[in-house]
XYZ file of C-alpha atoms in Angstrom:
117
model
C 53.730 57.722 -12.503
C 52.960 58.820 -8.954
C 50.551 56.477 -7.183
C 48.873 56.737 -3.771
C 46.667 53.797 -2.774
C 44.486 53.966 0.345
C 43.194 50.954 2.251
C 41.628 50.131 5.609
C 38.245 51.806 5.325
C 35.044 50.045 6.259
C 31.986 49.947 8.495
C 32.349 50.428 12.252
C 30.107 51.257 15.188
C 30.426 54.521 17.075
C 33.274 54.306 19.555
C 35.249 51.883 17.413
C 38.600 52.239 15.677
C 40.080 51.950 12.190
C 43.565 52.387 10.767
C 43.899 53.739 7.239
C 47.010 53.126 5.150
C 48.385 55.002 2.145
C 51.014 53.199 0.078
C 53.087 55.534 -2.106
C 54.944 54.674 -5.306
C 57.214 56.693 -7.608
C 57.711 59.644 -5.272
C 60.626 60.639 -3.077
C 58.549 59.851 -0.009
C 60.859 61.453 2.559
C 60.559 64.941 1.012
C 56.767 64.877 0.728
C 54.361 66.291 3.264
C 51.665 63.633 3.722
C 48.070 64.403 4.572
C 44.639 62.915 5.041
C 41.512 64.708 3.839
C 37.880 63.676 3.954
C 34.689 64.531 2.100
C 31.162 63.696 3.241
C 28.149 63.827 0.895
C 27.070 67.421 0.302
C 30.119 68.835 2.083
C 33.430 70.351 1.015
C 36.626 68.335 1.246
C 38.401 69.146 4.508
C 41.844 68.594 5.968
C 41.969 65.959 8.712
C 45.692 65.681 9.494
C 49.149 66.513 8.112
C 52.589 65.142 8.847
C 55.609 67.066 7.605
C 58.742 65.598 6.069
C 60.370 66.089 9.478
C 57.538 64.404 11.395
C 55.621 67.423 12.684
C 51.865 66.805 13.028
C 48.833 69.025 12.493
C 45.200 68.051 13.193
C 41.764 69.465 12.599
C 40.146 70.502 15.880
C 37.334 68.005 15.303
C 39.703 65.004 15.437
C 42.400 66.215 17.843
C 42.969 63.673 20.589
C 41.173 60.917 18.678
C 43.167 60.539 15.444
C 46.910 60.134 14.915
C 48.863 60.456 11.670
C 52.195 58.699 11.194
C 54.604 57.730 8.432
C 56.993 54.903 7.647
C 59.802 56.360 5.532
C 61.362 52.946 4.923
C 58.289 51.311 3.409
C 56.773 54.544 2.007
C 53.457 54.283 3.840
C 51.393 56.919 5.655
C 48.833 55.940 8.288
C 45.820 57.446 9.991
C 44.828 55.795 13.268
C 41.219 56.691 14.076
C 39.873 56.023 17.574
C 36.594 56.865 19.321
C 34.887 57.199 15.964
C 31.690 59.222 15.684
C 28.950 59.122 13.028
C 30.058 62.572 11.861
C 33.440 61.058 10.914
C 31.726 59.165 8.079
C 33.249 60.255 4.759
C 35.496 59.247 1.902
C 39.063 59.640 3.165
C 41.775 60.700 0.695
C 45.537 60.443 0.966
C 47.531 63.458 -0.241
C 51.212 64.144 -0.886
C 53.019 67.411 -1.592
C 56.637 67.481 -2.696
C 58.430 70.111 -0.605
C 60.852 71.000 -3.415
C 58.537 71.062 -6.439
C 55.205 71.686 -4.629
C 53.591 69.057 -6.869
C 50.435 67.517 -5.390
C 49.298 63.899 -5.639
C 45.987 62.336 -4.552
C 44.796 58.828 -3.844
C 41.488 57.391 -5.008
C 39.837 57.467 -1.588
C 38.528 54.891 0.869
C 35.056 54.895 2.447
C 34.660 55.128 6.221
C 31.155 54.676 7.621
C 30.427 54.974 11.348
C 27.027 53.764 12.528
C 25.234 55.131 15.579
């Protein structure tokens, strides 16, 4: 049973920082592309950042230079470091994994991030 569990969300003031974690179980972590998505009320879920199995990074234009995705292939954890947070970053953030060989997708349950102005 594949399991992705997010943690680290919370309430912060504009300009502050948070680090989200995604702990993965029962997947071959090293051959999965890991990603972070977010969904705000009334809006479509959008891609925030991706990190490939080889470590290549991709970011949405709205977070480039402020957020950083990383992965720990020993402990099977993906991270999203969020700096200079803005109220428009407020959303539920979801961890995502895609197996490069099978193309099977897995999703976490989400963690709430709220940025106050």
